JSON list of C-alpha atoms in Angstrom, two decimals:
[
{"chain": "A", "resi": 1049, "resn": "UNK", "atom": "CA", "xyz": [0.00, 0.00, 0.00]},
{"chain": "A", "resi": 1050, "resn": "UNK", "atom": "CA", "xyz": [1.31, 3.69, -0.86]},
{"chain": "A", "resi": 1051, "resn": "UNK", "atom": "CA", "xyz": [2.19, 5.40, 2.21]},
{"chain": "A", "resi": 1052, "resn": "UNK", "atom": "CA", "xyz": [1.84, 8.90, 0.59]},
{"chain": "A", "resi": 1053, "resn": "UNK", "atom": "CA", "xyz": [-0.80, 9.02, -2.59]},
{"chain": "A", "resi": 1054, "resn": "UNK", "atom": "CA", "xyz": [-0.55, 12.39, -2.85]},
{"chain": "A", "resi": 1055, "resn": "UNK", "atom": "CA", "xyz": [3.62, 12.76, -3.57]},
{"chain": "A", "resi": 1056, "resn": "UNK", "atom": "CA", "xyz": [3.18, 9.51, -5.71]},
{"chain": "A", "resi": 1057, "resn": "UNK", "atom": "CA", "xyz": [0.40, 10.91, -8.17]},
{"chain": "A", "resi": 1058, "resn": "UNK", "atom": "CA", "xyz": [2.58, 14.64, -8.33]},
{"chain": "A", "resi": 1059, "resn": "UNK", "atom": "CA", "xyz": [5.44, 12.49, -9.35]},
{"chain": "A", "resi": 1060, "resn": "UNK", "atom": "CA", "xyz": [3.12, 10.41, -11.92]},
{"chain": "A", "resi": 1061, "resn": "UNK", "atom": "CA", "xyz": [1.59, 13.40, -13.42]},
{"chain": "A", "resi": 1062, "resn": "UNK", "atom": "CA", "xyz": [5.10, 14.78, -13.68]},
{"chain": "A", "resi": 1063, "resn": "UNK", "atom": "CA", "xyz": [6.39, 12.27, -16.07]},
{"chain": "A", "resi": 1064, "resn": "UNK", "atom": "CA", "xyz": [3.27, 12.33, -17.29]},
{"chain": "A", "resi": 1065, "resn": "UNK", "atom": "CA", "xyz": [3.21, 15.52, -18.39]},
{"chain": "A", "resi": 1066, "resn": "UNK", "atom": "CA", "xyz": [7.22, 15.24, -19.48]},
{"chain": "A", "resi": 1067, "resn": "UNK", "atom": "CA", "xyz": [6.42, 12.10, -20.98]},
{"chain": "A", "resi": 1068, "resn": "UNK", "atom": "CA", "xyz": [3.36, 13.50, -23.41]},
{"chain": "A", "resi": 1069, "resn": "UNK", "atom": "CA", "xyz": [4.14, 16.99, -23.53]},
{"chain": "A", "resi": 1070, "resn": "UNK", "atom": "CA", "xyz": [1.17, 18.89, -24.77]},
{"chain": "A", "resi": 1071, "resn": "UNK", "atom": "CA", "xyz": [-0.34, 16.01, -25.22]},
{"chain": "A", "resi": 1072, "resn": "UNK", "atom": "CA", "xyz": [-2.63, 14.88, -21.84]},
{"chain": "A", "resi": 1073, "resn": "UNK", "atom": "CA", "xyz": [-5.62, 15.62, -21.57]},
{"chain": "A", "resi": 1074, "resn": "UNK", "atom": "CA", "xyz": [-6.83, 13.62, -18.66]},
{"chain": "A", "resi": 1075, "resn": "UNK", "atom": "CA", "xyz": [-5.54, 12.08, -15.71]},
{"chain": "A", "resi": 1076, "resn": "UNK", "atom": "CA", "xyz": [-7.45, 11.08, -12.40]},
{"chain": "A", "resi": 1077, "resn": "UNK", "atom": "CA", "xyz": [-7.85, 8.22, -9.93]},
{"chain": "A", "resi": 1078, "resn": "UNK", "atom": "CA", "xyz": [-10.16, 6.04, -9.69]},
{"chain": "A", "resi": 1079, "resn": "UNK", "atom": "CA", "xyz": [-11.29, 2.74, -7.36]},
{"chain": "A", "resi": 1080, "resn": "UNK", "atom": "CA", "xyz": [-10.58, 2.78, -4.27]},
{"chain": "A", "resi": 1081, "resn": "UNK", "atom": "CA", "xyz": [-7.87, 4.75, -3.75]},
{"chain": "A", "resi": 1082, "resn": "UNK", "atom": "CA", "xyz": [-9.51, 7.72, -5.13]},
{"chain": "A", "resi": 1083, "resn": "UNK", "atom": "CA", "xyz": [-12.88, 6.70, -2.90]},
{"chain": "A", "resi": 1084, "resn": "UNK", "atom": "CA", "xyz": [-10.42, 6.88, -0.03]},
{"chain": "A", "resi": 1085, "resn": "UNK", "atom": "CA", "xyz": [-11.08, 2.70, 0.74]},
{"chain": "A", "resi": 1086, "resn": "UNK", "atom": "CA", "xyz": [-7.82, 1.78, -0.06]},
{"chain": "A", "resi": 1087, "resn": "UNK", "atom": "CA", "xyz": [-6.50, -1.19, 2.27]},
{"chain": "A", "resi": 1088, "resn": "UNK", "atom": "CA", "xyz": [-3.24, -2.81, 1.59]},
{"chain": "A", "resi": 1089, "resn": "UNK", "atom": "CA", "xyz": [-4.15, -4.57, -1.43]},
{"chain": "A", "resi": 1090, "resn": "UNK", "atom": "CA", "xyz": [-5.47, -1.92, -3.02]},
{"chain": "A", "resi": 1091, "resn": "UNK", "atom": "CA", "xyz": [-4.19, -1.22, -6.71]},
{"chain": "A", "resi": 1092, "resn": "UNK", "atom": "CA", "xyz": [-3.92, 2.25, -8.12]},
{"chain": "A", "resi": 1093, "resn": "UNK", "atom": "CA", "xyz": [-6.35, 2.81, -10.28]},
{"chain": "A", "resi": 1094, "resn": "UNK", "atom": "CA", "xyz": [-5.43, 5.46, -12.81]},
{"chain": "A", "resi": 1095, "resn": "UNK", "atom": "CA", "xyz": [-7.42, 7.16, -15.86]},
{"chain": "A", "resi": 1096, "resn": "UNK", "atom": "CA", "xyz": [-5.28, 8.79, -18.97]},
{"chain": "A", "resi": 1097, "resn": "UNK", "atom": "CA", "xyz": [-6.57, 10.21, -21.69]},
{"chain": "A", "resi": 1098, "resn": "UNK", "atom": "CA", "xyz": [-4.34, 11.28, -24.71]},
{"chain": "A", "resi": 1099, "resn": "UNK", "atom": "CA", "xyz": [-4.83, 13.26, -27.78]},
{"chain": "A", "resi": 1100, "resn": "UNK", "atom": "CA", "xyz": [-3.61, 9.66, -29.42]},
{"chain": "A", "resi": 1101, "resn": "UNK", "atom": "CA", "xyz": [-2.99, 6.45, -28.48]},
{"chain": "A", "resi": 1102, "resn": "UNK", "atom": "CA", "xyz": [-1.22, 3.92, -30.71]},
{"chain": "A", "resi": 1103, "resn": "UNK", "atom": "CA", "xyz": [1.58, 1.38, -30.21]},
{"chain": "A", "resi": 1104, "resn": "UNK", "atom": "CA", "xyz": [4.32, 3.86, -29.29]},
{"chain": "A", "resi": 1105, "resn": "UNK", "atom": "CA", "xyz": [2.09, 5.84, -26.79]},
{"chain": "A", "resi": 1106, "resn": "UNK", "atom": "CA", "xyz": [1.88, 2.35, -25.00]},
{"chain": "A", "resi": 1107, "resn": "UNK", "atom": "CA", "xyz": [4.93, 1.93, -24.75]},
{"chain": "A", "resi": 1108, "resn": "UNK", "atom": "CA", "xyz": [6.13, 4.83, -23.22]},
{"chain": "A", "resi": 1109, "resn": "UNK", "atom": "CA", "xyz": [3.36, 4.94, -20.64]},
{"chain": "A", "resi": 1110, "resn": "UNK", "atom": "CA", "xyz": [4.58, 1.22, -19.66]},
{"chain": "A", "resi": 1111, "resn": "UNK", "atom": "CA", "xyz": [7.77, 2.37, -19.14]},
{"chain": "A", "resi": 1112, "resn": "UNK", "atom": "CA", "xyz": [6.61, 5.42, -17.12]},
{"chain": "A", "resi": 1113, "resn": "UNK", "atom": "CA", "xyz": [4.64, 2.94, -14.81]},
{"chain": "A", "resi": 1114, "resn": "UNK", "atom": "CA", "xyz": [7.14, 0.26, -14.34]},
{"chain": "A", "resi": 1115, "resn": "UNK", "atom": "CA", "xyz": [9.56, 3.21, -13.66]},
{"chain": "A", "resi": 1116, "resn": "UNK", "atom": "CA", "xyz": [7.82, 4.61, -10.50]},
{"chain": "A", "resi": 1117, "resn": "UNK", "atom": "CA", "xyz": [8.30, 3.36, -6.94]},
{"chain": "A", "resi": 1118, "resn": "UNK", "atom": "CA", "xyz": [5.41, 0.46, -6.58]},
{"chain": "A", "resi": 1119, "resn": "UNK", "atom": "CA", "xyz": [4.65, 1.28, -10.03]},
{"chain": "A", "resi": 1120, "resn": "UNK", "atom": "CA", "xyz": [3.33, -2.58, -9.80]},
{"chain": "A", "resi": 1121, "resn": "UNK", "atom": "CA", "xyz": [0.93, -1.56, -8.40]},
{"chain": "A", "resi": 1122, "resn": "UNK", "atom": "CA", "xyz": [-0.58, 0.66, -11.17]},
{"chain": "A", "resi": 1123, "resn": "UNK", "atom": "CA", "xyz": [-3.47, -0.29, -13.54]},
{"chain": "A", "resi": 1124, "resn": "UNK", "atom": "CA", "xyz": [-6.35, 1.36, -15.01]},
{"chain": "A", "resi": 1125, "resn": "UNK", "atom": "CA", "xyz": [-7.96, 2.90, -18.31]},
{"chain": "A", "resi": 1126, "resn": "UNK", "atom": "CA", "xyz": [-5.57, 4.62, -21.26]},
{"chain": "A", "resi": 1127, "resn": "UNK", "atom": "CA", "xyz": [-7.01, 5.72, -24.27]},
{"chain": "A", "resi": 1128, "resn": "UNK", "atom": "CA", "xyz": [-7.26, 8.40, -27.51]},
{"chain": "A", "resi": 1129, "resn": "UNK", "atom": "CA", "xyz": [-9.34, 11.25, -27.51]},
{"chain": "A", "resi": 1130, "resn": "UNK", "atom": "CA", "xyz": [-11.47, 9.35, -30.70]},
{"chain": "A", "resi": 1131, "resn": "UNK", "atom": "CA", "xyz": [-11.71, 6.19, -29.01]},
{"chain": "A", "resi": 1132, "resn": "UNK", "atom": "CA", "xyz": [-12.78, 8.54, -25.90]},
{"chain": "A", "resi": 1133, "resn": "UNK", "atom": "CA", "xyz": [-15.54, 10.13, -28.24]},
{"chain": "A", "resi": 1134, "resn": "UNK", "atom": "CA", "xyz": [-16.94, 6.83, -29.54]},
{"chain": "A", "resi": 1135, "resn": "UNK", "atom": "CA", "xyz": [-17.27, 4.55, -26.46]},
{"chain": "A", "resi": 1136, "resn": "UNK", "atom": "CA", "xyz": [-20.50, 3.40, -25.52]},
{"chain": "A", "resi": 1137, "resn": "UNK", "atom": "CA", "xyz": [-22.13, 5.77, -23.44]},
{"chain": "A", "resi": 1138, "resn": "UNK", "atom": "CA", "xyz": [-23.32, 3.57, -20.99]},
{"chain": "A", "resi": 1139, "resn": "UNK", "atom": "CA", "xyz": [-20.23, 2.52, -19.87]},
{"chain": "A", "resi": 1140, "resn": "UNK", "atom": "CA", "xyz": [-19.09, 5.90, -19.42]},
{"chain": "A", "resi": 1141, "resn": "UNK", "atom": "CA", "xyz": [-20.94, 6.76, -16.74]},
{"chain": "A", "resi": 1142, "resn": "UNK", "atom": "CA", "xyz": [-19.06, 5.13, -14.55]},
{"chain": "A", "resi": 1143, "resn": "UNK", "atom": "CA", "xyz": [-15.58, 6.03, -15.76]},
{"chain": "A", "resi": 1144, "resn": "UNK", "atom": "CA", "xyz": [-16.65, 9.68, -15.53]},
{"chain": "A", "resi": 1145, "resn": "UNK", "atom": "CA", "xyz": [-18.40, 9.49, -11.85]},
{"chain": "A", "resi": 1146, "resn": "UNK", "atom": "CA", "xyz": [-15.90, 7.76, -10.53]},
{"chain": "A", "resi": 1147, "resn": "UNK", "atom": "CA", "xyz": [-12.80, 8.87, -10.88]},
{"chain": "A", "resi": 1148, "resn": "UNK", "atom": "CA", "xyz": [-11.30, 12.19, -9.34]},
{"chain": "A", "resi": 1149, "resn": "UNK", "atom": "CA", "xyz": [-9.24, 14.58, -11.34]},
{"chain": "A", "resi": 1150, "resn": "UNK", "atom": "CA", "xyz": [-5.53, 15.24, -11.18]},
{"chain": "A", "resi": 1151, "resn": "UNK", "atom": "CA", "xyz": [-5.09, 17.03, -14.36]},
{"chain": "A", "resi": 1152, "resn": "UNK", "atom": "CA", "xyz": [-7.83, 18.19, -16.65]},
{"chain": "A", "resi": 1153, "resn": "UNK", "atom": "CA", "xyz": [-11.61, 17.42, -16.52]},
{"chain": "A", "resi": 1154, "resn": "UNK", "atom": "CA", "xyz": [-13.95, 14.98, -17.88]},
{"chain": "A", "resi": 1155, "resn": "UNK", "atom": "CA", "xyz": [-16.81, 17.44, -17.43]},
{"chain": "A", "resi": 1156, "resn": "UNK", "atom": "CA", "xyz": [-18.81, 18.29, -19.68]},
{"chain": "A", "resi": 1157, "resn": "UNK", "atom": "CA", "xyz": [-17.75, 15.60, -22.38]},
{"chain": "A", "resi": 1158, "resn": "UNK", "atom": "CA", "xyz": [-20.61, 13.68, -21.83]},
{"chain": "A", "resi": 1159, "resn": "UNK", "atom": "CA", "xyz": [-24.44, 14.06, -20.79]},
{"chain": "A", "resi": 1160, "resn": "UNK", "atom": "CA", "xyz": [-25.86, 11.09, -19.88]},
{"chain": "A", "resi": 1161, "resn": "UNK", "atom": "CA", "xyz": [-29.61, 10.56, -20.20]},
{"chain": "A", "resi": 1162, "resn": "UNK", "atom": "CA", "xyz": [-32.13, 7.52, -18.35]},
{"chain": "A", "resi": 1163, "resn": "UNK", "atom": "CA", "xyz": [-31.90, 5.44, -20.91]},
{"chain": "A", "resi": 1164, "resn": "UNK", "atom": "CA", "xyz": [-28.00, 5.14, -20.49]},
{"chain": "A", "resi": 1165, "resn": "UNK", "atom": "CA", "xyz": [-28.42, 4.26, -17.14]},
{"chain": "A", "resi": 1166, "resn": "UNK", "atom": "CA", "xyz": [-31.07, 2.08, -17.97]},
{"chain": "A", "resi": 1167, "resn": "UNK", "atom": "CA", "xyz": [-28.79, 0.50, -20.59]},
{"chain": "A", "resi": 1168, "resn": "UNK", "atom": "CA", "xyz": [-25.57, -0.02, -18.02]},
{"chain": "A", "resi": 1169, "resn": "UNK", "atom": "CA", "xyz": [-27.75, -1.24, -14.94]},
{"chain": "A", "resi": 1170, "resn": "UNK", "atom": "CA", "xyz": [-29.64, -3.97, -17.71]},
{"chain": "A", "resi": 1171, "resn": "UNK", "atom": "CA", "xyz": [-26.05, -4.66, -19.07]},
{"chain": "A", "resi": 1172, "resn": "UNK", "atom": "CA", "xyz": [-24.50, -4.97, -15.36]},
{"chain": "A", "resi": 1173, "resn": "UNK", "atom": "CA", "xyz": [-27.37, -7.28, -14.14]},
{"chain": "A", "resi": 1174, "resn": "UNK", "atom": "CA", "xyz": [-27.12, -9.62, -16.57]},
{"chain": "A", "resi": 1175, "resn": "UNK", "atom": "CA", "xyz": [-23.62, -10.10, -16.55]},
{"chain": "A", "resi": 1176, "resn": "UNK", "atom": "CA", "xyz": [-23.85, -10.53, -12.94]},
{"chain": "A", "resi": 1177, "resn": "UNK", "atom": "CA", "xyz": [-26.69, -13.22, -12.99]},
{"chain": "A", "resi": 1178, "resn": "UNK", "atom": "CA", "xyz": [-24.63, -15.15, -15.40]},
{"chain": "A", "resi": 1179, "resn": "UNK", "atom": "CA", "xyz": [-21.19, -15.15, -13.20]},
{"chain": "A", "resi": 1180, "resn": "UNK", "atom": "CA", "xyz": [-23.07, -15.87, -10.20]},
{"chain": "A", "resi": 1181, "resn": "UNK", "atom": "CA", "xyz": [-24.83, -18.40, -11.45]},
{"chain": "A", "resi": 1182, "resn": "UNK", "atom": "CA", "xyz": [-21.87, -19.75, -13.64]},
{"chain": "A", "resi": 1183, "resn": "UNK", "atom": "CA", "xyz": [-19.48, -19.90, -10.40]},
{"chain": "A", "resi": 1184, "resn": "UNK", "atom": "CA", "xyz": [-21.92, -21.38, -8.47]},
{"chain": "A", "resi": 1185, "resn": "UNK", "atom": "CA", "xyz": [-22.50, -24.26, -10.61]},
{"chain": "A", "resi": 1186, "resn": "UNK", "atom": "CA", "xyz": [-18.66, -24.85, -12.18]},
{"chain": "A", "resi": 1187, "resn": "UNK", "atom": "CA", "xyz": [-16.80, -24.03, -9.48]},
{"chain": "A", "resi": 1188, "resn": "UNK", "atom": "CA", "xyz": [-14.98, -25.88, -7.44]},
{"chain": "A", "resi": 1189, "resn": "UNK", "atom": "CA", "xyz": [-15.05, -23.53, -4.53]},
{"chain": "A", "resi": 1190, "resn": "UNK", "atom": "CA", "xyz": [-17.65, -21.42, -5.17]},
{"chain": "A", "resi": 1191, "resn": "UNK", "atom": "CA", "xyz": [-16.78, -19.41, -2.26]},
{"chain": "A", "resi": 1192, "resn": "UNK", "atom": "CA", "xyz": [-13.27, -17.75, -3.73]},
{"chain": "A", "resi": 1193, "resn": "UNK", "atom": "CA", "xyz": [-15.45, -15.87, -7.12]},
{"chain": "A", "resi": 1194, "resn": "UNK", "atom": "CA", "xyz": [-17.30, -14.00, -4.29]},
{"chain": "A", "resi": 1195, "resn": "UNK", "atom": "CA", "xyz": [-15.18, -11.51, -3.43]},
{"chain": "A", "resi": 1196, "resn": "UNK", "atom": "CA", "xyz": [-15.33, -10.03, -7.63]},
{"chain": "A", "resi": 1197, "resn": "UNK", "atom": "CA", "xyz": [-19.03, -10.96, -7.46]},
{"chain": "A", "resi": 1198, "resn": "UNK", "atom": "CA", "xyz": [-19.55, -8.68, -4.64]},
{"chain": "A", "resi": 1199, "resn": "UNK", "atom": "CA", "xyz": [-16.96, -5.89, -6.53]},
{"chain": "A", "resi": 1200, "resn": "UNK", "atom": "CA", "xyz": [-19.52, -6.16, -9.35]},
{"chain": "A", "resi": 1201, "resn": "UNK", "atom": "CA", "xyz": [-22.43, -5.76, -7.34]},
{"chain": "A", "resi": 1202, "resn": "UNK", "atom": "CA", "xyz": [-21.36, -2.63, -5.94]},
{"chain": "A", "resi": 1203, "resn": "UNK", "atom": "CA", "xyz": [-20.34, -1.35, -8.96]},
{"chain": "A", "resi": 1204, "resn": "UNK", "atom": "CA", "xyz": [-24.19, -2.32, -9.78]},
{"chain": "A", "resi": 1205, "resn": "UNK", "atom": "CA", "xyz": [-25.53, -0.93, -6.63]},
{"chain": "A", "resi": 1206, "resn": "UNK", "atom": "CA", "xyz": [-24.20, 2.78, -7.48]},
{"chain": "A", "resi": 1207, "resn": "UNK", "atom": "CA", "xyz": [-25.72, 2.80, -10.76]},
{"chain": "A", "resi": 1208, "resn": "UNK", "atom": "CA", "xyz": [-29.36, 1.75, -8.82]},
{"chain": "A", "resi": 1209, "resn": "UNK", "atom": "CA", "xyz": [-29.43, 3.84, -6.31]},
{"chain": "A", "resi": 1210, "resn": "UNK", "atom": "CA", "xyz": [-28.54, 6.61, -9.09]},
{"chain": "A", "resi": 1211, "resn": "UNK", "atom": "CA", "xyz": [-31.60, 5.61, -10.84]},
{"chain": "A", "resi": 1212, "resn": "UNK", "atom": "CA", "xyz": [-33.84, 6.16, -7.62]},
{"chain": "A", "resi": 1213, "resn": "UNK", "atom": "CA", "xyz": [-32.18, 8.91, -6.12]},
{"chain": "A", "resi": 1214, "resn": "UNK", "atom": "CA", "xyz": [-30.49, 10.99, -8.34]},
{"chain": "A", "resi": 1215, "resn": "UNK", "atom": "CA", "xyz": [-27.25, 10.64, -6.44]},
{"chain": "A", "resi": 1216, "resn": "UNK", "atom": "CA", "xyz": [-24.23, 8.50, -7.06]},
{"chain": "A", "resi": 1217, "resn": "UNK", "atom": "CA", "xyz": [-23.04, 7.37, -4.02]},
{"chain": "A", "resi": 1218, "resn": "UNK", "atom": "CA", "xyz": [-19.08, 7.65, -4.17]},
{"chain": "A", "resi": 1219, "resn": "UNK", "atom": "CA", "xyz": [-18.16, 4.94, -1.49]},
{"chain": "A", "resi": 1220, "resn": "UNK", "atom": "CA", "xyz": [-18.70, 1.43, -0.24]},
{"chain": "A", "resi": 1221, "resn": "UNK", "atom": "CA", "xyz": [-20.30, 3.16, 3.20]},
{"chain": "A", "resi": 1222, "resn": "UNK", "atom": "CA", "xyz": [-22.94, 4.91, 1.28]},
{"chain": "A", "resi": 1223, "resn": "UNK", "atom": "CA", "xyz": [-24.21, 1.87, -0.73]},
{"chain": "A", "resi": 1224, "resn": "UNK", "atom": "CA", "xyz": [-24.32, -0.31, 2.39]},
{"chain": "A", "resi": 1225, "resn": "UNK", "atom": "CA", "xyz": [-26.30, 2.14, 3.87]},
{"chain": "A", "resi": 1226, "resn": "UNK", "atom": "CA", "xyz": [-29.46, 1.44, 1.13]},
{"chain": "A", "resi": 1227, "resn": "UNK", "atom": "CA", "xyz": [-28.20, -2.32, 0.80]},
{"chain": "A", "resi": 1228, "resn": "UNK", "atom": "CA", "xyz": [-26.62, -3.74, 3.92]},
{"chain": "A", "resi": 1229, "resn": "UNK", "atom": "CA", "xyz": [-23.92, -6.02, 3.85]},
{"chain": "A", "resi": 1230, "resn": "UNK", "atom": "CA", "xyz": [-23.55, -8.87, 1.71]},
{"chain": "A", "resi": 1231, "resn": "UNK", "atom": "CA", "xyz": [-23.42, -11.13, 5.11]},
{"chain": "A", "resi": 1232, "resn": "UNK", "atom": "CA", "xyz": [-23.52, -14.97, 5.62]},
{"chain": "A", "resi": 1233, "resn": "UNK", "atom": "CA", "xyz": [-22.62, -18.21, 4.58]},
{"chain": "A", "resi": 1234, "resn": "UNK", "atom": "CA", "xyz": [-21.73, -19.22, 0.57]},
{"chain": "A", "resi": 1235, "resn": "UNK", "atom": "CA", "xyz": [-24.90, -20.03, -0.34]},
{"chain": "A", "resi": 1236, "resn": "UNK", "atom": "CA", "xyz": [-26.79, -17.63, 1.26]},
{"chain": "A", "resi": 1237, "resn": "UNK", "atom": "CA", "xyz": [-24.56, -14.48, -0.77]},
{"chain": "A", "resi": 1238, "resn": "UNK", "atom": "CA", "xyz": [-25.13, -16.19, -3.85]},
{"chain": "A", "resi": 1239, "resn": "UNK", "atom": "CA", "xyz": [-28.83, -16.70, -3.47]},
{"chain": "A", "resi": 1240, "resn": "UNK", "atom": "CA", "xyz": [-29.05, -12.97, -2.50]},
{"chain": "A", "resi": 1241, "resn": "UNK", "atom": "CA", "xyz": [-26.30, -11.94, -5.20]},
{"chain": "A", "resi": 1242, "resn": "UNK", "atom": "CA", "xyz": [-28.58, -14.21, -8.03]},
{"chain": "A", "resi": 1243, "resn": "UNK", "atom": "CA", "xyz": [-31.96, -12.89, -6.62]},
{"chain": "A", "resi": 1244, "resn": "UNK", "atom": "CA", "xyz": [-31.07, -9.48, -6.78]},
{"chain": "A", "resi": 1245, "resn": "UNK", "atom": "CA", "xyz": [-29.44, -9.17, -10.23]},
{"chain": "A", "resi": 1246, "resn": "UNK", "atom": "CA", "xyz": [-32.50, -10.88, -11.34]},
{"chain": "A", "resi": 1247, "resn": "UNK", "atom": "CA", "xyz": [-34.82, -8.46, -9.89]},
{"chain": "A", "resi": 1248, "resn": "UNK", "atom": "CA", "xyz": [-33.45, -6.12, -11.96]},
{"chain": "A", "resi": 1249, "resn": "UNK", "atom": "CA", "xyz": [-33.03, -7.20, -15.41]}
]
């Protein structure tokens, strides 16, 4: 776990910036380090955005990474500008609410309407019903797929309680408070995991 976030992202947007120069036009954190739940296996979750991103770009940012201290512990979202401008807008929503700026703003790039949240909480539901019920049935364990299960649900949760409140709660905290805690045994998170994604597809 980073023992100072703040030095380590001044020294990644620093060779960022060197790195690209005139080039960035995004950079934020995201997961839980940028919700302020990071525990000590926590990776850093980072968002770039370039005016282009091609083979050479990629390289270059690897290098960047792997060259910071605990770089290893860096992953996240790079892409172009275009790329930016064409993904599917319901799987934006998420990128853009959830991640906090260090350089440049995501505001403003997209509006989001009901239907796109519509669209990612239909798309989110049914991929969860089909893990859960796929791990469930062809795992061996069906216990160790719960803890990305639950990740998804939460992920799921946000996008819910967006559609009924008109807020998007920013932490773990916040979305326990609607949905309580995924508690008890194997069977009994799965059943509630299965039931729930079903209830709203």
């Amino acid at each position: 776990m980073l023992t100072d976030l703040c030095a380590w992202t001044e020294e990644f947007l620093r060779r960022l910036l060197d790195a690209f120069p005139q080039r960035l036009i995004f950079a934020g954190l995201q997961g839980s380090y940028g919700r302020g739940e990071a525990t000590p296996e926590s990776d850093i979750d980072l968002v770039v955005i370039l005016d282009h991103v091609g083979l050479p770009e990629l390289e270059t940012y690897r290098g960047l990474v792997r060259g910071m201290d605990q770089g290893a512990l860096a992953c996240g979202f790079l892409c172009g500008r275009v790329e930016l401008d064409r993904w599917p807008r319901y799987d934006l929503m998420q990128l853009v609410w959830d991640t906090r700026p260090l350089y440049g703003t995501l505001e403003g790039l997209h509006e989001f309407t009901p239907d796109d949240v519509d669209m990612a909480i239909q798309i989110g539901a049914s991929a969860l019903y089909h893990s859960a019920v796929h791990c469930f049935l062809y795992d061996n364990d069906p216990s160790t797929a719960l803890p990305a299960l639950e990740k998804s649900a939460f992920f799921l949760a946000r996008l819910e309680l967006f559609r009924r409140t008109g807020a998007y709660p920013s932490t773990r905290r916040e979305t326990a408070l609607s949905y309580g805690p995924w508690s008890g045994g194997t069977e009994k998170k799965y059943e509630r995991l299965i039931r729930w994604s079903s209830s709203l597809l």
